[in-house]
CSV table of C-alpha atoms in Angstrom, one decimal:
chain,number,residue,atom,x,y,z
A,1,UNK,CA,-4.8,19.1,-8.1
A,2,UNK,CA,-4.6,17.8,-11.7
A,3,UNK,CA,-7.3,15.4,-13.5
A,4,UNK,CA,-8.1,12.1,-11.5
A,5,UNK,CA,-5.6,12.6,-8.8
A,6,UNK,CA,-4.8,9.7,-6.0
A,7,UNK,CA,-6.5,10.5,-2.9
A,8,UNK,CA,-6.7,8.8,0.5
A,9,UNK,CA,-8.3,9.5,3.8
A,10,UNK,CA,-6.0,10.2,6.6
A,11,UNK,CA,-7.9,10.6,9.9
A,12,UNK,CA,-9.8,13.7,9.7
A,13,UNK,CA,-8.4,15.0,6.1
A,14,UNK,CA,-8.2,14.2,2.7
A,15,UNK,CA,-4.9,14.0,0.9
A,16,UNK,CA,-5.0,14.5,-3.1
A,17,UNK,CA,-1.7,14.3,-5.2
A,18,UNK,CA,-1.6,16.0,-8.4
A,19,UNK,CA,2.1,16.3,-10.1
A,20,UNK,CA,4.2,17.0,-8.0
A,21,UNK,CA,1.9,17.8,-5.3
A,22,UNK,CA,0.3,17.0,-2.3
A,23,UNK,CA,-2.6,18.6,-0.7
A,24,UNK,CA,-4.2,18.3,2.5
A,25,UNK,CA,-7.9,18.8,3.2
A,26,UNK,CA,-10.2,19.1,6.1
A,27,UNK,CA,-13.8,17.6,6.5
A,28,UNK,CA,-15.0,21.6,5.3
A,29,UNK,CA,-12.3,20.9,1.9
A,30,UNK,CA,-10.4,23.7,2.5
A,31,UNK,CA,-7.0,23.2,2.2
A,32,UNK,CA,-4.9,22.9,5.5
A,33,UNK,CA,-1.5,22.6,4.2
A,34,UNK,CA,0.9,21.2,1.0
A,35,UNK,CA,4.1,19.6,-0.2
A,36,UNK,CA,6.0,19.8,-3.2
A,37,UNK,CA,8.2,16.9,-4.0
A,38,UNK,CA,10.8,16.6,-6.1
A,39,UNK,CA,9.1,14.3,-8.7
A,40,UNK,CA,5.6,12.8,-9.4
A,41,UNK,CA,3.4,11.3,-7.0
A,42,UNK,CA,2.2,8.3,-8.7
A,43,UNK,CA,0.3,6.8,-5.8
A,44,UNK,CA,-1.1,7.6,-2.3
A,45,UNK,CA,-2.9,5.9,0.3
A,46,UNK,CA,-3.9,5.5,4.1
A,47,UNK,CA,-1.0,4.3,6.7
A,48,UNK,CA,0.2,4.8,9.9
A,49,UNK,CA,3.2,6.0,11.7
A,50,UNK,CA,5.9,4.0,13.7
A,51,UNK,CA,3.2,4.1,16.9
A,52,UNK,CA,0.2,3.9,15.2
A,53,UNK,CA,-1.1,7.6,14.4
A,54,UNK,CA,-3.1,8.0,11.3
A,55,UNK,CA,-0.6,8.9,8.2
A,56,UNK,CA,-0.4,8.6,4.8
A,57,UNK,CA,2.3,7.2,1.7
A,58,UNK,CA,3.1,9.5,-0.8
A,59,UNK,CA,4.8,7.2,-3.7
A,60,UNK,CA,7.2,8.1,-6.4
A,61,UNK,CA,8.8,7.0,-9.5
A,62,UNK,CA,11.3,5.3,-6.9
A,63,UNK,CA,10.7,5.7,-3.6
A,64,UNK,CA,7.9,6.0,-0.4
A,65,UNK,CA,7.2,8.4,2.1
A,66,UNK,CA,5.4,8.0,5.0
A,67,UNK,CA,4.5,11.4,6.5
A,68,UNK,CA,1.7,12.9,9.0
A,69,UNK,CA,0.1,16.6,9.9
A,70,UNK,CA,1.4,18.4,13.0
A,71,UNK,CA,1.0,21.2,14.3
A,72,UNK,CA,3.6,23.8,14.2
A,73,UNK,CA,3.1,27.5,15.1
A,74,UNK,CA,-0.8,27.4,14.7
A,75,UNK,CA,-0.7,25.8,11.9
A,76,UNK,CA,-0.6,22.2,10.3
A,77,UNK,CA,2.3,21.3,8.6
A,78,UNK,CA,3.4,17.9,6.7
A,79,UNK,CA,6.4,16.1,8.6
A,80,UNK,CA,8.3,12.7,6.7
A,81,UNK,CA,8.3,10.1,9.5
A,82,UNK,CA,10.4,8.1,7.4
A,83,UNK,CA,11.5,7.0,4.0
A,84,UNK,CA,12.9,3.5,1.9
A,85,UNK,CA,13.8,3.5,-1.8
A,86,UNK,CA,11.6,1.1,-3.9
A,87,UNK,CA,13.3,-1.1,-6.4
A,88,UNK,CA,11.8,-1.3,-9.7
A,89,UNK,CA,8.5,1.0,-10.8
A,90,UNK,CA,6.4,1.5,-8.4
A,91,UNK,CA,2.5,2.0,-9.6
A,92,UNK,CA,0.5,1.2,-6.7
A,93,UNK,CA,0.1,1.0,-3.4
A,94,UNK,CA,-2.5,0.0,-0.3
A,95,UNK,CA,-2.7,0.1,3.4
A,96,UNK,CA,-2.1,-3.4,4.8
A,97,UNK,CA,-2.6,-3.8,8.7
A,98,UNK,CA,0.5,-1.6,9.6
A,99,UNK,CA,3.0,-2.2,6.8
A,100,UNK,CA,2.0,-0.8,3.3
A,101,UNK,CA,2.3,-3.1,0.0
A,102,UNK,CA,3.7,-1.7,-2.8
A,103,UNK,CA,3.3,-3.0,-5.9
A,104,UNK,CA,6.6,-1.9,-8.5
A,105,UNK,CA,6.9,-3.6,-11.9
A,106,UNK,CA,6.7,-7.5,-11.6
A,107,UNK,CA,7.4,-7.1,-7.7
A,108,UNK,CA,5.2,-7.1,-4.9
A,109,UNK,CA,6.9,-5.1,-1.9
A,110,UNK,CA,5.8,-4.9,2.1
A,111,UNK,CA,7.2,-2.0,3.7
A,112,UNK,CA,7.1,-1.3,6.9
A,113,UNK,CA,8.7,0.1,10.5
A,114,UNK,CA,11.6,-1.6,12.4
A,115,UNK,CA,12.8,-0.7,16.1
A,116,UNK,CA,16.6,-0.1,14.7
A,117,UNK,CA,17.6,0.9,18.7
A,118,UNK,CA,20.0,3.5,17.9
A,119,UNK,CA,17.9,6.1,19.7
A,120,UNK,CA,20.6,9.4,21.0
A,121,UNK,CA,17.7,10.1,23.6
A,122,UNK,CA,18.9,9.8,27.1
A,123,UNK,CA,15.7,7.8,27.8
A,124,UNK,CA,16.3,5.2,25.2
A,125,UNK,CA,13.4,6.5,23.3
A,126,UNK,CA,12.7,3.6,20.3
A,127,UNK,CA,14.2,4.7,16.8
A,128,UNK,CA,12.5,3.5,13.9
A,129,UNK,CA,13.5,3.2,10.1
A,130,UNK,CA,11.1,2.0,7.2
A,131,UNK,CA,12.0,-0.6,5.4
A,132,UNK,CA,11.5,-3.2,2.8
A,133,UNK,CA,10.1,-6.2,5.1
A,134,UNK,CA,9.3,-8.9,2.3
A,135,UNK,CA,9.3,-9.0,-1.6
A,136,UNK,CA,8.0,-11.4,-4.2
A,137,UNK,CA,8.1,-12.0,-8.2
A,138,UNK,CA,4.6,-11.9,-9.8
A,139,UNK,CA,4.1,-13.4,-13.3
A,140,UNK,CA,4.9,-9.8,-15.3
A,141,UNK,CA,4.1,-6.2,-14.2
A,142,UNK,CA,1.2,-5.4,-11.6
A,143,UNK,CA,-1.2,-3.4,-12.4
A,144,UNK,CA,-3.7,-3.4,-9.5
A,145,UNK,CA,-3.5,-4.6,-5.7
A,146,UNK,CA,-5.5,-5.3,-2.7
A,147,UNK,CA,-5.3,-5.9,1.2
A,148,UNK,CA,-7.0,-7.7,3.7
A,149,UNK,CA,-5.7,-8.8,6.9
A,150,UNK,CA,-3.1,-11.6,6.0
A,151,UNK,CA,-3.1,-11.7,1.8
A,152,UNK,CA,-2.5,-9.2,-0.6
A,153,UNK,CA,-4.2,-9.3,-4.6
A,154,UNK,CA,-2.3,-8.7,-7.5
A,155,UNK,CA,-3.2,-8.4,-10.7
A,156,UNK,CA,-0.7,-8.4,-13.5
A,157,UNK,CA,-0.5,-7.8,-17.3
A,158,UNK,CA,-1.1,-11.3,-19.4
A,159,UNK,CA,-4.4,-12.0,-17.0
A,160,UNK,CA,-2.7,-13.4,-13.8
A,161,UNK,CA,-4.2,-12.8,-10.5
A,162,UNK,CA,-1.8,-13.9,-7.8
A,163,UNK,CA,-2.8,-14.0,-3.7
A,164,UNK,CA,0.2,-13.9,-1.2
A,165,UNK,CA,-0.2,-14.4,2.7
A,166,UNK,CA,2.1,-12.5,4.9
A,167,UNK,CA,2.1,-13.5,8.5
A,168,UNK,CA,5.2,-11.6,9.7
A,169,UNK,CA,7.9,-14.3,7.1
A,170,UNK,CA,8.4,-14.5,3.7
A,171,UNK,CA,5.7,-13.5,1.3
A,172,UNK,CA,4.1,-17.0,0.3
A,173,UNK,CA,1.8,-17.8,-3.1
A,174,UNK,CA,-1.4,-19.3,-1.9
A,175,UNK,CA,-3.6,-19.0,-5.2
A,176,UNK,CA,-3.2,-18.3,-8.9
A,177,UNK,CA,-5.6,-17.7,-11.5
A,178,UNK,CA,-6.0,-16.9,-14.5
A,179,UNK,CA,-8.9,-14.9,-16.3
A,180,UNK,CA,-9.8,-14.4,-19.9
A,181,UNK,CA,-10.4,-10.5,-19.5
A,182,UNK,CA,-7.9,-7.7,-18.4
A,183,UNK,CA,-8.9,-7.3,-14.5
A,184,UNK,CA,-8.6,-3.7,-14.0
A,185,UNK,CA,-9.3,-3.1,-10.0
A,186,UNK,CA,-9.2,-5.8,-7.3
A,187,UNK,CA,-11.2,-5.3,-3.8
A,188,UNK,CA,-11.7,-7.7,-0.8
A,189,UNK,CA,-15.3,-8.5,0.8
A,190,UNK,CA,-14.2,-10.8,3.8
A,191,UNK,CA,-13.0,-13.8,2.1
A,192,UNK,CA,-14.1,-13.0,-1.2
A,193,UNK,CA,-11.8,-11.3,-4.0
A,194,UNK,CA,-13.7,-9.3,-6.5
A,195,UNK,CA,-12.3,-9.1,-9.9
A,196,UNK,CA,-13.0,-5.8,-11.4
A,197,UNK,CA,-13.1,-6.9,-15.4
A,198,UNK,CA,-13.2,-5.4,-19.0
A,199,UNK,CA,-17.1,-6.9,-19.3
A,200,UNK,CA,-17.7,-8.4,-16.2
A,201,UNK,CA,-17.4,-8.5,-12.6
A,202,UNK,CA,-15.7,-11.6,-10.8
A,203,UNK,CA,-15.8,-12.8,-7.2
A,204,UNK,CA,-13.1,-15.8,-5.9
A,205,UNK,CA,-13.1,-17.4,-2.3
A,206,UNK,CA,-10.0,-17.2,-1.1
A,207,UNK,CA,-10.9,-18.6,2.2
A,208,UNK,CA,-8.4,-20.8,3.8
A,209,UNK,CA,-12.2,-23.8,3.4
A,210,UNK,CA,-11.9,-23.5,-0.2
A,211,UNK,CA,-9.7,-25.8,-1.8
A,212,UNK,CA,-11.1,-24.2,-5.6
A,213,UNK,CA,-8.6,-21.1,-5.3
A,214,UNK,CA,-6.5,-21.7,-2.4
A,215,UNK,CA,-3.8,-23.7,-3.1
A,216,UNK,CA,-0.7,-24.1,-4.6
A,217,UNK,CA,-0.1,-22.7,-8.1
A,218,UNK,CA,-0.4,-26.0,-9.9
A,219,UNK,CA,-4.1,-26.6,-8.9
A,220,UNK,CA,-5.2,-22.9,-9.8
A,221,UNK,CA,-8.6,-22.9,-11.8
């Protein structure tokens, strides 16, 4: 699949993007099944469908996919649930309850599935689309991201580290920092950010007791 390729767990497979390629894998890594897309995957990770099955996002130079393996005929096959364009560049992406944030130039997207009720079904079935549910500006382009169950991490160029809650609204800025090194990867340990750094590693409390990082921009550390 390529040198370093994104990969993300899906239930019982792997998923491993290389190119234009996706490949599917089971817990023996053989390869169950592939899809070619038109352009490169830049970014995949762990989602899940309109009604909560196990799926993954495949993410392109301007767009994201949700999809899932069925079976069809014997065999496993993978089926697009649903699509949304992506302004800007998208570079990475993460699993966030059951939405998915996308991180695309200075922009921090959550995408995620809406009931549009326009179902042809006789029963009234639900019809969703995915869509772009909240965006916000980060201080210049993002280079890392990470989830937990109401915030998403950024990390931009210039040293910024931004947290935003989410609660269902608007995309809100609850800390901002800013760090002498480059911060390269982001992870969350309960309430605790860690700061993956040229030289060092970092670790923040973000939890809604500590009034050192959490707060509005103008009192960041």
């Amino acid at each position: 699949v390529g040198a370093a390729p994104p990969v993300a767990s899906m239930g019982d497979y792997l998923a491993a993007a290389g190119g234009p390629s996706v490949r599917f894998y089971d817990g023996a890594f053989a390869e169950v099944c592939s899809v070619e897309l038109s352009g490169a995957v830049i970014a995949v990770c762990r989602s899940r469908g309109p009604e909560g099955a196990p799926g993954v996002s495949i993410i392109t130079k301007d767009a994201l996919a949700v999809c899932e393996l069925r079976g069809t005929n014997g065999r496993l096959a993978c089926i697009a649930l649903g699509a949304c364009d992506v302004d800007g560049e998208p570079r990475c992406a993460s699993e966030f309850n059951d939405a998915i944030a996308v991180a695309a130039g200075a922009s921090l997207h959550v995408v995620g599935w809406v009931n549009n009720g326009k179902s042809a079904d006789e029963w009234r079935l639900p019809s969703y689309d995915l869509k772009v549910l909240a965006s916000a500006s980060t201080p210049s382009t993002v280079t890392a991201l990470a989830c937990t169950k109401n915030c998403v991490a950024v990390a931009a160029e210039g040293h910024a580290v931004s947290v935003f809650s989410y609660n269902g609204g608007d995309l809100q800025m609850v800390a901002l920092a800013q760090d002498p090194s480059v911060v390269r990867c982001l992870g969350f340990a309960g309430s605790q950010l860690i700061l993956g750094c040229d030289r060092y590693v970092k670790v923040l409390d973000v939890s809604e007791d500590s009034a050192r990082v959490l707060g509005p921009p103008s009192h960041a550390p």
